[in-house]
CSV table of C-alpha atoms and ligand atoms in Angstrom, one decimal:
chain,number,residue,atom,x,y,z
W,29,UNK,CA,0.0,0.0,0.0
W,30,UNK,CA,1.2,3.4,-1.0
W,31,UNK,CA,0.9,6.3,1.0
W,32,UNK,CA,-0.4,10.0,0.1
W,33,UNK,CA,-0.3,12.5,3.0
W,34,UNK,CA,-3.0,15.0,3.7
W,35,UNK,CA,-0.9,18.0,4.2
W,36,UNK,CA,-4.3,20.1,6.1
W,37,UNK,CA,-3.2,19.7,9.6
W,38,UNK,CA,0.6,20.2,8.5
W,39,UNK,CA,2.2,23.9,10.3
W,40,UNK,CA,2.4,26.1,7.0
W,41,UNK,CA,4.2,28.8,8.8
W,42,UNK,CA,7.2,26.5,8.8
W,43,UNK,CA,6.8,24.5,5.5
W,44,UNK,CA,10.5,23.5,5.2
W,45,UNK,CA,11.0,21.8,8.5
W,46,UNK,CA,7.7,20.4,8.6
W,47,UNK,CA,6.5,19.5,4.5
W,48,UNK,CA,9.6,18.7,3.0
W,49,UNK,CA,11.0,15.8,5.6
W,50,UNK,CA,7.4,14.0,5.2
W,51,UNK,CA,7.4,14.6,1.3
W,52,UNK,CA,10.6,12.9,1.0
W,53,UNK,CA,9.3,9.9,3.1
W,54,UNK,CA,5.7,9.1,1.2
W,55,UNK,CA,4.5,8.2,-2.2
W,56,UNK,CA,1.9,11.4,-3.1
W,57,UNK,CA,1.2,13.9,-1.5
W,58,UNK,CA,-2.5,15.1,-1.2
W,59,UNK,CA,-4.1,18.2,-1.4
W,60,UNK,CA,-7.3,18.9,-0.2
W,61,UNK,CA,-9.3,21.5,-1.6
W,62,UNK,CA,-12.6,23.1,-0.6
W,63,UNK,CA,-14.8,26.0,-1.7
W,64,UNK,CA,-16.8,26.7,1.4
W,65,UNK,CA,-19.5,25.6,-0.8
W,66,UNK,CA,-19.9,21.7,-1.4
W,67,UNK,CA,-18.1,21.5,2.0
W,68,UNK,CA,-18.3,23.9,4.8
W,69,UNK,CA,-15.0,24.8,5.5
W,70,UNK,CA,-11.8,26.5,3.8
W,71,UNK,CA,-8.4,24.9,2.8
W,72,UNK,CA,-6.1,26.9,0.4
W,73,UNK,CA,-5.8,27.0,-3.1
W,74,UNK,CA,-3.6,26.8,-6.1
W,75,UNK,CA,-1.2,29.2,-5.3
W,76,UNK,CA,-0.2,27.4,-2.0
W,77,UNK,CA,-0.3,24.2,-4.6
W,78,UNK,CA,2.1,25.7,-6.6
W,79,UNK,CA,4.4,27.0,-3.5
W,80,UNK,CA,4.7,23.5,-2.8
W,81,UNK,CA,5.7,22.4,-5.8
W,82,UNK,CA,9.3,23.6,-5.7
W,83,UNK,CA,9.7,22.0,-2.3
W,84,UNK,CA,9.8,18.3,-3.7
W,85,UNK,CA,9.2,15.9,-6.6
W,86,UNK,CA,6.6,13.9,-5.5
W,87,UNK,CA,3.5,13.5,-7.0
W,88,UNK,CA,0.4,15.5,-6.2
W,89,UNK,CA,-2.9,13.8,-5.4
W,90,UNK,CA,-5.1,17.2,-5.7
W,91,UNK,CA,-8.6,16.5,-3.9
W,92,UNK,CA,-10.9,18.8,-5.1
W,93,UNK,CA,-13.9,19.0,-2.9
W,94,UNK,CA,-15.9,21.8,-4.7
W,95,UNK,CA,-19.0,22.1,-6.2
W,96,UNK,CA,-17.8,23.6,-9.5
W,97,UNK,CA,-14.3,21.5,-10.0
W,98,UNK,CA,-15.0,21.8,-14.0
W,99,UNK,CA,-13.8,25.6,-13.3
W,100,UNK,CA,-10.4,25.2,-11.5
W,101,UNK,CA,-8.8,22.5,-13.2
W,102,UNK,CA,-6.4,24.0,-15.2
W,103,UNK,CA,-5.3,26.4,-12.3
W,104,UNK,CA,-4.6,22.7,-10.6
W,105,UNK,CA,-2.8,21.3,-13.4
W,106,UNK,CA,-0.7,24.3,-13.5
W,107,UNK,CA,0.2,24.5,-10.4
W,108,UNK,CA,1.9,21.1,-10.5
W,109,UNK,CA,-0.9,18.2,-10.1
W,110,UNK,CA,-0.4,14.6,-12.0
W,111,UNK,CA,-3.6,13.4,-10.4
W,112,UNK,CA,-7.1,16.0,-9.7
W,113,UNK,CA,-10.1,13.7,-8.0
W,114,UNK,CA,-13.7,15.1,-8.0
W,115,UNK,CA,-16.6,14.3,-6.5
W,116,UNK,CA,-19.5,12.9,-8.2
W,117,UNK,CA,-22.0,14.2,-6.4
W,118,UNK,CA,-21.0,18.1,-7.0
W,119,UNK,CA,-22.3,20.3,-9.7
W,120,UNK,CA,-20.8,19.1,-12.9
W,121,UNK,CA,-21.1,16.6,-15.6
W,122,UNK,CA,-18.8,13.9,-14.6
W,123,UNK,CA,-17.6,12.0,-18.1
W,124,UNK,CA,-17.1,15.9,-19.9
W,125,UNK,CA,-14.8,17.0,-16.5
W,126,UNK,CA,-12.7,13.5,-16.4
W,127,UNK,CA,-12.1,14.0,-19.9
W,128,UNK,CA,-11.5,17.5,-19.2
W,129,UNK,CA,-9.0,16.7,-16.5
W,130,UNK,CA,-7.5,13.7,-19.2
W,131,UNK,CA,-7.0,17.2,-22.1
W,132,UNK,CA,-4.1,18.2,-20.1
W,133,UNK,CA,-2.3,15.2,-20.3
W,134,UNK,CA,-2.8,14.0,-16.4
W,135,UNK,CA,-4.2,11.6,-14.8
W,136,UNK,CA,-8.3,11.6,-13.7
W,137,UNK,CA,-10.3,10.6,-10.2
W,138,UNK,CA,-13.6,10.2,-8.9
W,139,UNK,CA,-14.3,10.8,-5.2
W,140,UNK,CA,-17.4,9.2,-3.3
W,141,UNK,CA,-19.0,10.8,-0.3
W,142,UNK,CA,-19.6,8.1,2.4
W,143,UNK,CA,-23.3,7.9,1.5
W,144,UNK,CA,-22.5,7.4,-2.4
W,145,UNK,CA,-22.7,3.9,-3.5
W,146,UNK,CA,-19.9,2.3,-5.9
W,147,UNK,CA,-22.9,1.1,-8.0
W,148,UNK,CA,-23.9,4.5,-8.7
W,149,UNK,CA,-20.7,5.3,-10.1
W,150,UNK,CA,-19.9,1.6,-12.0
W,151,UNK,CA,-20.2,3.4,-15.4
W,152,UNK,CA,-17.6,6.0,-15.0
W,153,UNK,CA,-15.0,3.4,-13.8
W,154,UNK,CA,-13.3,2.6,-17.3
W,155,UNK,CA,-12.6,5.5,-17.9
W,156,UNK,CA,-10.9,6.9,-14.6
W,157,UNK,CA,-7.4,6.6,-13.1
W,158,UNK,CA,-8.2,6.7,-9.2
W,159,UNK,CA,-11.3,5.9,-7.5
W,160,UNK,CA,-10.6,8.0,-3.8
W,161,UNK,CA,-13.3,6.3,-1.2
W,162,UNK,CA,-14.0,8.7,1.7
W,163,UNK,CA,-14.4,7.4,4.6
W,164,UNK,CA,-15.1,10.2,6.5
W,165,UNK,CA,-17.2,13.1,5.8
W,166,UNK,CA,-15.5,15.8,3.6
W,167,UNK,CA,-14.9,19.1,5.1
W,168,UNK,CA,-12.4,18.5,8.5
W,169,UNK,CA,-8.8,16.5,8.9
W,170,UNK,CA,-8.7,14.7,12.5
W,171,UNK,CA,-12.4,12.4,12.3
W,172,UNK,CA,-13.0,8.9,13.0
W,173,UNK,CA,-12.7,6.0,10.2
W,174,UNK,CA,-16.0,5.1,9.2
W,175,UNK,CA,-16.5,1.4,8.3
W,176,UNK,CA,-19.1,1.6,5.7
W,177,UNK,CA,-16.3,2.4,3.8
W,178,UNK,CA,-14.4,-1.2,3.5
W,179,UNK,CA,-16.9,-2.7,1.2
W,180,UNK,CA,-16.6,-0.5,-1.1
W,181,UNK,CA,-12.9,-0.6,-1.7
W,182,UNK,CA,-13.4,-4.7,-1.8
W,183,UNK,CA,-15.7,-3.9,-4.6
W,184,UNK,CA,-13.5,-1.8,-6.3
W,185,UNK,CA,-11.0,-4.4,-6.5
W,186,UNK,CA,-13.2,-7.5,-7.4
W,187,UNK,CA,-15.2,-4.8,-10.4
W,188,UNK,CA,-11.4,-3.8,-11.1
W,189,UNK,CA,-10.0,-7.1,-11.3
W,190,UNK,CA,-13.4,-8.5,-13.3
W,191,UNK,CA,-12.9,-6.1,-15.5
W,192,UNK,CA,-9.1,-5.2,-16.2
W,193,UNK,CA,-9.5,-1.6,-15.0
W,194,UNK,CA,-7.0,0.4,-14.7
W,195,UNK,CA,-7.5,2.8,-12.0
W,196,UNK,CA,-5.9,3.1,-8.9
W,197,UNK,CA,-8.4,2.2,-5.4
W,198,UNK,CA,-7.4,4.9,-2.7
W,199,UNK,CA,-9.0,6.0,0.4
W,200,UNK,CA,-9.6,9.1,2.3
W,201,UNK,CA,-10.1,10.0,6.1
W,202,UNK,CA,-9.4,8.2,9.5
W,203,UNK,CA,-6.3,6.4,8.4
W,204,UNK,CA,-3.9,5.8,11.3
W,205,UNK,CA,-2.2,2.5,12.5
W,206,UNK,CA,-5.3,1.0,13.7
W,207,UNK,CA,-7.8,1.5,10.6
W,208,UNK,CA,-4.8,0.9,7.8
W,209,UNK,CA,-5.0,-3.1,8.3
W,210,UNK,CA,-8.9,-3.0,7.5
W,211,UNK,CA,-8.5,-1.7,3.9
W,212,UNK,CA,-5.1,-2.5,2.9
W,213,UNK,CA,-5.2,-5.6,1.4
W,214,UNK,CA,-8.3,-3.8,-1.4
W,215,UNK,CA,-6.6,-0.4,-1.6
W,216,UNK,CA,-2.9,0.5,-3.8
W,217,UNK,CA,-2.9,3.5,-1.8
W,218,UNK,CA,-4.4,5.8,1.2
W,219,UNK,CA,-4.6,8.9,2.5
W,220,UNK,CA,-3.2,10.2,6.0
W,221,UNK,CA,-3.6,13.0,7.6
W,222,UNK,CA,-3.4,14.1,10.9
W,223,UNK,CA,-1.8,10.7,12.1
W,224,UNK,CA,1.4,11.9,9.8
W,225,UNK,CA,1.6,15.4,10.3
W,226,UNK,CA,0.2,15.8,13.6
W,227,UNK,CA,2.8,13.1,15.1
W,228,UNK,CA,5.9,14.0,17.2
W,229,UNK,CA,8.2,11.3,14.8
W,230,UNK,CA,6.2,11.2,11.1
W,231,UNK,CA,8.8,9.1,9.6
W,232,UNK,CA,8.0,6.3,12.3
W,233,UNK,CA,4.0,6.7,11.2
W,234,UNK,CA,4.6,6.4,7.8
W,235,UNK,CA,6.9,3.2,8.3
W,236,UNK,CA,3.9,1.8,10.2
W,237,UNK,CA,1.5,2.0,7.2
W,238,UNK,CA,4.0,1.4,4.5
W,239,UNK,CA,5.0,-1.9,6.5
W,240,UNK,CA,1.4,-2.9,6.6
T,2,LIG,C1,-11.3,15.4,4.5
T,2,LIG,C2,-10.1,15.4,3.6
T,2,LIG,C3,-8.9,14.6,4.0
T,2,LIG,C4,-8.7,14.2,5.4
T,2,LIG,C5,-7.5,13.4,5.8
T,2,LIG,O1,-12.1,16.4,4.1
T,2,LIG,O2,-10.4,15.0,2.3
T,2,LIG,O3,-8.0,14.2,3.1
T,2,LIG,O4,-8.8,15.3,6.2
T,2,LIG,O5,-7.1,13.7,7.1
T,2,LIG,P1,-7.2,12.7,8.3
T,2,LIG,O6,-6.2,11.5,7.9
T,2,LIG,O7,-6.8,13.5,9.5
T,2,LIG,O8,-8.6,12.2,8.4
T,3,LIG,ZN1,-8.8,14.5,0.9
């Protein structure tokens, strides 16, 4: 299992002590995006994305978690995304943004809320890259794992592997040492937050899940 870190919790006003050590140590790094509109809260945006960028080489999992993602994605892919994840459920016609997303020569992903089924989104799934499971409510780093949300990466495999998809099964929210071990035999990668950047020894937390 690969590991993105949700950089939302991290300290920004110290970004080389605190980004660039846990950069170096994980696989993507993710960034969470919200509009105070399809999710009540604020993150930041693409000029802190493209800060970032010339801090490390890693790849960026961009999370966008507005209601109008079809407007912002080339300010994403400019500032330095290989992956931008939508949700299905905000106000946008899914297949035109993932192709959209695909014009720039990047890769595409579909998000579901925790109360979206996998079956409502079967149709889109050959033609996707990444298929990000939340398992918490969007909006807030720091909540509880919610279980609901194991099935549907075990379907994601099995329709992937019925199917020769190609896109990658991640998962978002509540990932620490504890809740890793339920998904990660049906995910290639997840997201953690808070358990990585809020920890006194990140590197130690990331060994845990990448050991898993
Ligand atoms: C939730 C975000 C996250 C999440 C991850 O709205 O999409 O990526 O906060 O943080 P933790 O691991 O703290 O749940
Ligand atoms: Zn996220």
């Amino acid at each position: 299992m690969k590991i993105s870190v949700s950089i939302l919790t991290l300290d920004f006003a110290n970004v080389e002590k605190t980004f660039v050590p846990i950069a170096k140590d994980v696989d993507y790094i993710h960034m969470d995006i919200m509009d105070a509109e399809f999710v009540p809260n604020i993150s930041f945006g693409y000029s802190v994305v493209g800060a970032l960028r010339k801090l490390t080489n890693k790849p960026f999992d961009t999370h966008l978690m507005m209601m109008h993602p079809q407007n912002y994605i080339e300010q994403f892919v400019k500032a330095g995304s290989q992956y931008i994840t939508f949700h299905v459920e905000a106000d946008c016609d899914v297949m035109e943004t993932i192709k959209l997303i695909k014009s720039f020569g990047i890769k595409a992903g579909i998000s579901i809320k925790p109360k979206t089924s996998v079956e409502e989104i079967e149709k889109y799934l050959p033609y996707v890259d990444m298929v990000l499971v939340m398992s918490v409510e969007p909006g807030f780093g720091g909540q509880k794992f919610m279980e609901s949300a194991i099935d549907k990466t075990k379907k994601l495999k099995e329709l992937k592997e019925k199917n020769g998809y190609n896109y990658l099964i991640n998962i978002d929210g509540g990932i620490n040492g504890n809740t890793a071990p339920l998904i990660s035999k049906y995910v290639d990668l997840a997201v953690s937050g808070s358990y990585i950047c809020n920890a006194d020894n990140p590197k130690e937390r990331i060994e845990v899940l990448k050991n898993l």
